[in-house]
Amino acid sequence: MVVSLAACSQGGAASGDGAGGGALVGVAMPTKSSERWIQDGKAVKEQLEAEGYKVDLQYAEDDIPTQVSQIENMITKGAEALIIASIDGTTLTQVLQDAADADIPVVAYDRLIRDTPNVSYYASFDNYKVGQQQANSVLNGLGLVDLEGAPIDGAPAGPFNIELFAGSPDDNNATFFWDGAQDTLKPFIEAGTLVVKSEQTDFEQAATLRWDGETAQKRMENILTSTYSDGTKVNGVLSPYDGISRGIISALTDAGYTTGDEWPIISGQDAEIDSVKAIANTGEQFATIFKDTRKLATAAVEMTVAVLNDEEPEVNNEEDYDNGEFVVPSYLLDSQIVVKDNVTEVLVESGYWTEEEIG
Ligand code: BGC
């Protein structure tokens, strides 16, 4: 491989046989502060290199100007394609115009890039379904439905107090997760089985800028003080991401909640190792949503390689992801709910985490 790459001209177009011919692909990731993006970046890089491409992988530590200049640099260095997981999906319009002017195709990675015609394809998960799964995991923990969302005979009548958290308002995924979750919770709220005691039911109230755990911790502390100082307890918390769940857990611990009967049911996303431990060992988190970043990397790399070879990539959704300019052709993967009972089956048997890592 190395020998044949060396023989190819630098920056030349990818050859039709699937070998990258040493062409450069720029990969822009949002931040290293969350494990999943580290795994995403690693998987995309390894898979592109295995196809014979060179990779410029950059992380922007959630700083928008940094991400924009990283992408500018990739264009200047002669990248032939870009794979981008945006920080704020609305801030790349100008830099992607520059990419288009240089005929560089762009694959939006996991997060839709908005307000631009200059994105070729989108690789992600079924994000609305992720939201449904998050809500179903809370409902399941409260004994109201099974993990597929089917009602359970003889389920308790409640009422259960729940609180709602959403992701970053500048991330297109956050509203998809929220909508999926709210549509799932709504009948239970309307029936009075669930009560959002703080009355903070709007996305804007629930949103957590940059998915930041400390921001979520502060909001949970405020809710506990303003709404639960009368001695009532929160029974469930909808959380859209493991880092947010851990902030919520800290707020609860600081407020004197202990694991056991009074500990609320908390959802999550990403199967980050600390949260998997909290599910498998301490019970502080009830569930997470597993999105296999290795498979997402494969989907994005396959799309990129196809575009570079003037082939049509496989897509399975041409309806749901309107970026404000057009409906971006998408390939969406499936996600899975992880609870204590299936940690081994879903995460260990798939090789995502080892038994030792989980502890
Ligand atoms: C991703 C989630 C992730 C969140 C925070 C979202 O765009 O889809 O998997 O939890 O960003 O990083």
Short mmCIF file of C-alpha atoms and ligand atoms in Angstrom, two decimals:
data_model
loop_
_atom_site.label_atom_id
_atom_site.label_comp_id
_atom_site.label_asym_id
_atom_site.label_seq_id
_atom_site.Cartn_x
_atom_site.Cartn_y
_atom_site.Cartn_z
CA MET A 1 0.00 0.00 0.00
CA VAL A 2 2.68 2.47 1.03
CA VAL A 3 4.71 1.75 -2.09
CA SER A 4 1.78 2.20 -4.44
CA LEU A 5 0.78 5.41 -2.67
CA ALA A 6 4.25 6.84 -3.03
CA ALA A 7 4.06 6.18 -6.74
CA CYS A 8 0.87 8.17 -7.11
CA SER A 9 0.83 11.88 -7.64
CA GLN A 10 0.08 13.87 -4.50
CA GLY A 11 -3.38 15.35 -4.39
CA GLY A 12 -4.45 13.52 -7.52
CA ALA A 13 -8.05 12.47 -7.93
CA ALA A 14 -9.02 9.20 -6.35
CA SER A 15 -8.71 6.34 -8.75
CA GLY A 16 -11.75 4.36 -9.75
CA ASP A 17 -10.62 1.11 -8.09
CA GLY A 18 -11.31 2.45 -4.62
CA ALA A 19 -7.72 3.26 -3.79
CA GLY A 20 -7.40 6.84 -2.62
CA GLY A 21 -4.19 7.49 -4.49
CA GLY A 22 -2.94 9.65 -1.63
CA ALA A 23 -5.59 12.32 -2.10
CA LEU A 24 -6.13 14.46 0.97
CA VAL A 25 -9.44 14.38 2.87
CA GLY A 26 -10.09 17.00 5.56
CA VAL A 27 -11.97 15.79 8.63
CA ALA A 28 -13.31 18.48 10.97
CA MET A 29 -14.57 17.33 14.37
CA PRO A 30 -16.16 19.57 17.04
CA THR A 31 -14.35 18.77 20.28
CA LYS A 32 -12.23 16.29 22.16
CA SER A 33 -14.09 17.04 25.38
CA SER A 34 -16.54 14.26 24.58
CA GLU A 35 -15.32 10.73 24.05
CA ARG A 36 -17.54 9.96 21.12
CA TRP A 37 -15.95 12.53 18.83
CA ILE A 38 -12.50 11.14 19.61
CA GLN A 39 -13.73 7.72 18.57
CA ASP A 40 -15.45 9.14 15.49
CA GLY A 41 -12.31 10.97 14.37
CA LYS A 42 -10.12 7.93 14.94
CA ALA A 43 -12.46 5.62 13.05
CA VAL A 44 -12.88 7.99 10.08
CA LYS A 45 -9.11 8.54 9.84
CA GLU A 46 -8.26 4.84 10.03
CA GLN A 47 -10.88 3.89 7.48
CA LEU A 48 -9.85 6.61 5.02
CA GLU A 49 -6.20 5.66 5.40
CA ALA A 50 -7.08 2.04 4.77
CA GLU A 51 -8.62 3.22 1.46
CA GLY A 52 -5.38 4.96 0.54
CA TYR A 53 -6.27 8.55 1.43
CA LYS A 54 -4.29 11.04 3.44
CA VAL A 55 -6.21 12.60 6.29
CA ASP A 56 -6.08 16.00 7.94
CA LEU A 57 -8.06 15.46 11.17
CA GLN A 58 -8.78 18.55 13.26
CA TYR A 59 -10.67 19.23 16.49
CA ALA A 60 -11.92 22.73 17.27
CA GLU A 61 -12.66 22.48 21.02
CA ASP A 62 -16.18 23.77 20.42
CA ASP A 63 -14.89 27.14 19.19
CA ILE A 64 -16.68 28.20 15.99
CA PRO A 65 -13.96 30.51 14.51
CA THR A 66 -11.39 27.76 15.12
CA GLN A 67 -13.49 25.27 13.17
CA VAL A 68 -13.98 27.73 10.31
CA SER A 69 -10.25 28.41 10.04
CA GLN A 70 -9.43 24.70 10.24
CA ILE A 71 -11.71 24.09 7.27
CA GLU A 72 -10.16 27.07 5.41
CA ASN A 73 -6.77 25.47 5.99
CA MET A 74 -7.93 22.14 4.64
CA ILE A 75 -9.11 23.88 1.47
CA THR A 76 -5.79 25.72 1.15
CA LYS A 77 -3.85 22.47 1.64
CA GLY A 78 -5.68 20.97 -1.34
CA ALA A 79 -8.18 18.68 0.36
CA GLU A 80 -10.24 16.86 -2.27
CA ALA A 81 -13.17 16.24 0.06
CA LEU A 82 -14.34 17.38 3.47
CA ILE A 83 -16.10 15.42 6.22
CA ILE A 84 -17.48 17.84 8.80
CA ALA A 85 -19.14 17.42 12.19
CA SER A 86 -20.10 21.01 12.80
CA ILE A 87 -20.17 22.86 16.11
CA ASP A 88 -22.88 25.30 15.10
CA GLY A 89 -24.57 24.00 11.97
CA THR A 90 -25.37 27.50 10.72
CA THR A 91 -21.91 29.04 10.73
CA LEU A 92 -20.19 27.35 7.81
CA THR A 93 -22.01 29.00 4.90
CA GLN A 94 -19.08 31.16 3.76
CA VAL A 95 -16.34 28.58 4.18
CA LEU A 96 -18.43 26.00 2.34
CA GLN A 97 -18.90 28.48 -0.50
CA ASP A 98 -15.10 28.56 -0.70
CA ALA A 99 -15.10 24.76 -0.76
CA ALA A 100 -17.68 24.74 -3.55
CA ASP A 101 -15.65 27.28 -5.54
CA ALA A 102 -12.76 24.82 -5.34
CA ASP A 103 -15.06 21.90 -6.33
CA ILE A 104 -14.65 20.16 -2.99
CA PRO A 105 -17.54 17.90 -2.00
CA VAL A 106 -18.70 18.01 1.62
CA VAL A 107 -20.19 15.22 3.71
CA ALA A 108 -22.00 16.40 6.85
CA TYR A 109 -21.03 14.03 9.64
CA ASP A 110 -23.71 13.24 12.24
CA ARG A 111 -24.83 16.88 12.49
CA LEU A 112 -26.61 18.48 9.56
CA ILE A 113 -24.91 21.60 8.15
CA ARG A 114 -27.57 24.23 7.62
CA ASP A 115 -28.16 27.28 5.42
CA THR A 116 -25.95 26.24 2.53
CA PRO A 117 -26.47 24.53 -0.81
CA ASN A 118 -22.86 23.34 -0.58
CA VAL A 119 -23.20 20.08 1.27
CA SER A 120 -23.35 16.93 -0.79
CA TYR A 121 -24.55 14.26 1.61
CA TYR A 122 -25.37 13.63 5.24
CA ALA A 123 -24.42 10.56 7.30
CA SER A 124 -26.08 10.22 10.69
CA PHE A 125 -28.47 8.19 12.80
CA ASP A 126 -32.24 8.33 12.80
CA ASN A 127 -32.20 11.25 15.22
CA TYR A 128 -35.96 11.47 15.75
CA LYS A 129 -35.90 7.80 16.72
CA VAL A 130 -33.01 8.46 19.12
CA GLY A 131 -35.30 10.95 20.88
CA GLN A 132 -38.10 8.38 21.03
CA GLN A 133 -35.66 5.89 22.52
CA GLN A 134 -34.54 8.40 25.14
CA ALA A 135 -38.13 9.01 26.18
CA ASN A 136 -38.94 5.30 26.11
CA SER A 137 -36.00 4.56 28.35
CA VAL A 138 -37.33 7.01 30.96
CA LEU A 139 -40.85 5.55 30.61
CA ASN A 140 -39.41 2.03 30.89
CA GLY A 141 -37.51 2.89 34.06
CA LEU A 142 -40.73 4.20 35.57
CA GLY A 143 -42.46 0.90 34.69
CA LEU A 144 -44.80 2.41 32.09
CA VAL A 145 -43.66 0.79 28.81
CA ASP A 146 -41.27 -1.87 27.58
CA LEU A 147 -38.07 -0.83 25.81
CA GLU A 148 -39.87 -0.80 22.47
CA GLY A 149 -42.39 1.66 23.87
CA ALA A 150 -45.30 -0.81 24.19
CA PRO A 151 -47.57 -0.19 27.22
CA ILE A 152 -47.18 -2.54 30.17
CA ASP A 153 -50.31 -4.10 31.70
CA GLY A 154 -50.87 -2.96 35.25
CA ALA A 155 -48.42 -0.07 34.90
CA PRO A 156 -48.43 2.36 37.83
CA ALA A 157 -50.74 5.36 37.51
CA GLY A 158 -48.20 7.86 38.79
CA PRO A 159 -48.15 10.77 38.85
CA PHE A 160 -44.38 10.85 38.39
CA ASN A 161 -42.45 14.10 38.49
CA ILE A 162 -40.11 14.48 35.54
CA GLU A 163 -37.79 17.18 34.29
CA LEU A 164 -36.67 17.72 30.71
CA PHE A 165 -33.26 18.55 29.26
CA ALA A 166 -32.43 19.25 25.61
CA GLY A 167 -29.15 19.52 23.72
CA SER A 168 -27.43 22.50 22.15
CA PRO A 169 -29.84 24.78 20.26
CA ASP A 170 -27.32 25.36 17.45
CA ASP A 171 -27.08 21.61 16.75
CA ASN A 172 -29.77 20.43 14.33
CA ASN A 173 -29.84 17.07 16.11
CA ALA A 174 -31.00 18.63 19.36
CA THR A 175 -34.46 19.46 18.00
CA PHE A 176 -34.80 16.03 16.39
CA PHE A 177 -34.01 14.34 19.72
CA TRP A 178 -36.37 16.73 21.51
CA ASP A 179 -39.24 16.24 19.06
CA GLY A 180 -38.93 12.44 19.17
CA ALA A 181 -38.88 12.50 22.95
CA GLN A 182 -41.71 15.01 23.39
CA ASP A 183 -44.01 13.17 20.97
CA THR A 184 -43.39 10.02 23.00
CA LEU A 185 -43.90 11.63 26.43
CA LYS A 186 -46.89 13.76 25.44
CA PRO A 187 -49.67 11.19 25.94
CA PHE A 188 -48.35 10.42 29.42
CA ILE A 189 -48.18 14.12 30.30
CA GLU A 190 -51.67 14.68 28.94
CA ALA A 191 -52.98 11.72 30.94
CA GLY A 192 -51.43 13.15 34.10
CA THR A 193 -49.15 10.12 34.54
CA LEU A 194 -46.13 12.41 34.13
CA VAL A 195 -45.88 15.92 35.55
CA VAL A 196 -43.17 18.37 34.56
CA LYS A 197 -43.21 19.98 37.98
CA SER A 198 -40.94 22.91 37.09
CA GLU A 199 -43.27 23.68 34.16
CA GLN A 200 -40.16 24.17 32.03
CA THR A 201 -41.53 22.42 28.98
CA ASP A 202 -40.21 24.54 26.10
CA PHE A 203 -37.16 23.55 24.10
CA GLU A 204 -35.62 26.97 24.79
CA GLN A 205 -35.95 26.43 28.54
CA ALA A 206 -34.57 22.90 28.39
CA ALA A 207 -31.71 23.55 25.92
CA THR A 208 -28.08 23.16 27.01
CA LEU A 209 -25.64 25.26 25.01
CA ARG A 210 -22.75 23.14 23.63
CA TRP A 211 -24.16 20.11 25.45
CA ASP A 212 -22.21 21.28 28.48
CA GLY A 213 -22.51 19.11 31.61
CA GLU A 214 -21.82 21.98 34.01
CA THR A 215 -24.55 24.10 32.43
CA ALA A 216 -26.93 21.19 32.91
CA GLN A 217 -25.77 20.70 36.49
CA LYS A 218 -26.54 24.35 37.32
CA ARG A 219 -29.96 24.17 35.70
CA MET A 220 -30.77 20.97 37.62
CA GLU A 221 -29.61 22.62 40.86
CA ASN A 222 -31.90 25.58 40.16
CA ILE A 223 -34.84 23.30 39.42
CA LEU A 224 -34.27 21.30 42.61
CA THR A 225 -34.18 24.52 44.64
CA SER A 226 -37.10 26.24 42.96
CA THR A 227 -39.42 23.26 42.56
CA TYR A 228 -38.49 20.48 44.94
CA SER A 229 -37.55 22.20 48.20
CA ASP A 230 -41.01 21.31 49.52
CA GLY A 231 -39.73 17.75 49.97
CA THR A 232 -41.25 16.31 46.79
CA LYS A 233 -38.92 14.24 44.65
CA VAL A 234 -38.06 14.19 40.98
CA ASN A 235 -38.72 10.69 39.64
CA GLY A 236 -37.34 10.93 36.12
CA VAL A 237 -35.08 13.15 34.03
CA LEU A 238 -35.01 13.15 30.25
CA SER A 239 -31.38 13.75 29.30
CA PRO A 240 -30.22 13.81 25.66
CA TYR A 241 -26.50 13.10 26.25
CA ASP A 242 -24.36 11.24 28.80
CA GLY A 243 -22.31 14.36 29.68
CA ILE A 244 -25.54 16.18 30.54
CA SER A 245 -26.72 13.14 32.53
CA ARG A 246 -23.54 13.25 34.62
CA GLY A 247 -24.16 16.94 35.39
CA ILE A 248 -27.69 16.08 36.47
CA ILE A 249 -26.38 13.23 38.65
CA SER A 250 -23.94 15.63 40.39
CA ALA A 251 -26.76 18.07 41.12
CA LEU A 252 -28.89 15.29 42.58
CA THR A 253 -26.05 13.95 44.72
CA ASP A 254 -25.27 17.45 46.01
CA ALA A 255 -28.94 17.89 46.89
CA GLY A 256 -28.81 14.76 49.04
CA TYR A 257 -30.42 12.17 46.73
CA THR A 258 -28.94 8.70 47.21
CA THR A 259 -29.19 5.74 44.85
CA GLY A 260 -32.00 3.40 45.74
CA ASP A 261 -35.73 3.92 45.85
CA GLU A 262 -35.70 7.69 45.56
CA TRP A 263 -33.12 7.99 42.83
CA PRO A 264 -34.70 9.20 39.56
CA ILE A 265 -34.63 7.41 36.22
CA ILE A 266 -32.15 9.22 33.96
CA SER A 267 -31.62 8.69 30.24
CA GLY A 268 -28.57 9.57 28.11
CA GLN A 269 -26.83 9.10 24.79
CA ASP A 270 -23.50 7.92 23.37
CA ALA A 271 -22.59 5.06 25.72
CA GLU A 272 -19.64 6.98 27.16
CA ILE A 273 -17.63 4.80 29.49
CA ASP A 274 -18.39 6.72 32.70
CA SER A 275 -22.08 6.54 31.95
CA VAL A 276 -21.90 2.86 31.04
CA LYS A 277 -20.31 2.30 34.46
CA ALA A 278 -23.08 4.34 36.06
CA ILE A 279 -25.63 2.09 34.33
CA ALA A 280 -23.90 -1.23 34.93
CA ASN A 281 -22.43 -0.67 38.38
CA THR A 282 -23.85 2.18 40.45
CA GLY A 283 -27.33 2.54 38.95
CA GLU A 284 -27.02 6.35 38.90
CA GLN A 285 -27.95 6.39 35.22
CA PHE A 286 -30.74 4.15 33.97
CA ALA A 287 -30.04 4.08 30.24
CA THR A 288 -28.05 5.45 27.35
CA ILE A 289 -28.46 5.29 23.59
CA PHE A 290 -25.72 3.44 21.77
CA LYS A 291 -24.79 4.87 18.39
CA ASP A 292 -21.97 2.84 16.90
CA THR A 293 -19.47 5.48 15.79
CA ARG A 294 -17.51 2.85 13.86
CA LYS A 295 -20.52 2.25 11.61
CA LEU A 296 -21.12 5.96 11.17
CA ALA A 297 -17.49 6.38 10.16
CA THR A 298 -17.89 3.61 7.60
CA ALA A 299 -21.02 5.24 6.17
CA ALA A 300 -19.33 8.66 5.88
CA VAL A 301 -16.16 7.21 4.40
CA GLU A 302 -18.13 5.16 1.85
CA MET A 303 -20.06 8.29 0.83
CA THR A 304 -16.88 10.28 0.46
CA VAL A 305 -15.10 7.61 -1.55
CA ALA A 306 -18.12 7.25 -3.84
CA VAL A 307 -18.29 11.00 -4.48
CA LEU A 308 -14.57 11.13 -5.19
CA ASN A 309 -15.04 8.34 -7.69
CA ASP A 310 -17.98 10.08 -9.35
CA GLU A 311 -20.32 7.39 -8.10
CA GLU A 312 -23.70 7.80 -6.37
CA PRO A 313 -23.41 7.00 -2.68
CA GLU A 314 -26.08 4.86 -1.06
CA VAL A 315 -28.71 6.93 0.75
CA ASN A 316 -31.81 5.79 2.66
CA ASN A 317 -33.53 9.07 3.50
CA GLU A 318 -34.36 11.90 1.12
CA GLU A 319 -37.14 13.48 3.14
CA ASP A 320 -36.26 14.48 6.64
CA TYR A 321 -33.15 16.61 6.59
CA ASP A 322 -33.99 19.95 5.04
CA ASN A 323 -31.09 22.25 5.83
CA GLY A 324 -32.96 25.45 4.99
CA GLU A 325 -31.74 25.37 1.38
CA PHE A 326 -32.61 21.85 0.25
CA VAL A 327 -33.28 18.33 1.51
CA VAL A 328 -29.86 16.79 1.97
CA PRO A 329 -29.70 13.15 0.83
CA SER A 330 -28.93 11.14 3.92
CA TYR A 331 -27.82 7.77 5.14
CA LEU A 332 -29.26 7.11 8.59
CA LEU A 333 -28.13 4.33 10.92
CA ASP A 334 -30.00 2.62 13.74
CA SER A 335 -29.39 3.19 17.42
CA GLN A 336 -30.06 0.99 20.45
CA ILE A 337 -31.22 1.56 24.03
CA VAL A 338 -28.71 0.26 26.58
CA VAL A 339 -29.84 -0.61 30.11
CA LYS A 340 -28.11 -2.66 32.81
CA ASP A 341 -29.50 -5.94 31.42
CA ASN A 342 -28.11 -5.59 27.91
CA VAL A 343 -24.78 -3.82 28.50
CA THR A 344 -22.85 -7.02 27.79
CA GLU A 345 -24.90 -8.00 24.75
CA VAL A 346 -24.87 -4.56 23.10
CA LEU A 347 -21.58 -3.00 24.15
CA VAL A 348 -19.22 -5.83 25.08
CA GLU A 349 -20.18 -8.37 22.42
CA SER A 350 -19.90 -5.70 19.72
CA GLY A 351 -16.38 -4.90 20.94
CA TYR A 352 -17.25 -1.27 21.79
CA TRP A 353 -16.15 -1.60 25.44
CA THR A 354 -14.49 -4.49 27.21
CA GLU A 355 -15.74 -6.10 30.41
CA GLU A 356 -12.56 -4.75 32.10
CA GLU A 357 -13.20 -1.17 30.98
CA ILE A 358 -16.72 -1.31 32.39
CA GLY A 359 -15.36 -2.87 35.59
C1 BGC B 1 -24.68 13.98 18.62
C2 BGC B 1 -24.80 13.24 19.93
C3 BGC B 1 -23.94 13.88 20.97
C4 BGC B 1 -24.10 15.37 21.01
C5 BGC B 1 -23.10 16.01 21.94
C6 BGC B 1 -24.94 15.42 18.84
O1 BGC B 1 -24.88 16.09 17.64
O2 BGC B 1 -25.58 13.42 17.69
O3 BGC B 1 -24.42 11.90 19.75
O4 BGC B 1 -24.30 13.37 22.24
O5 BGC B 1 -23.98 15.91 19.74
O6 BGC B 1 -21.81 15.79 21.52
#
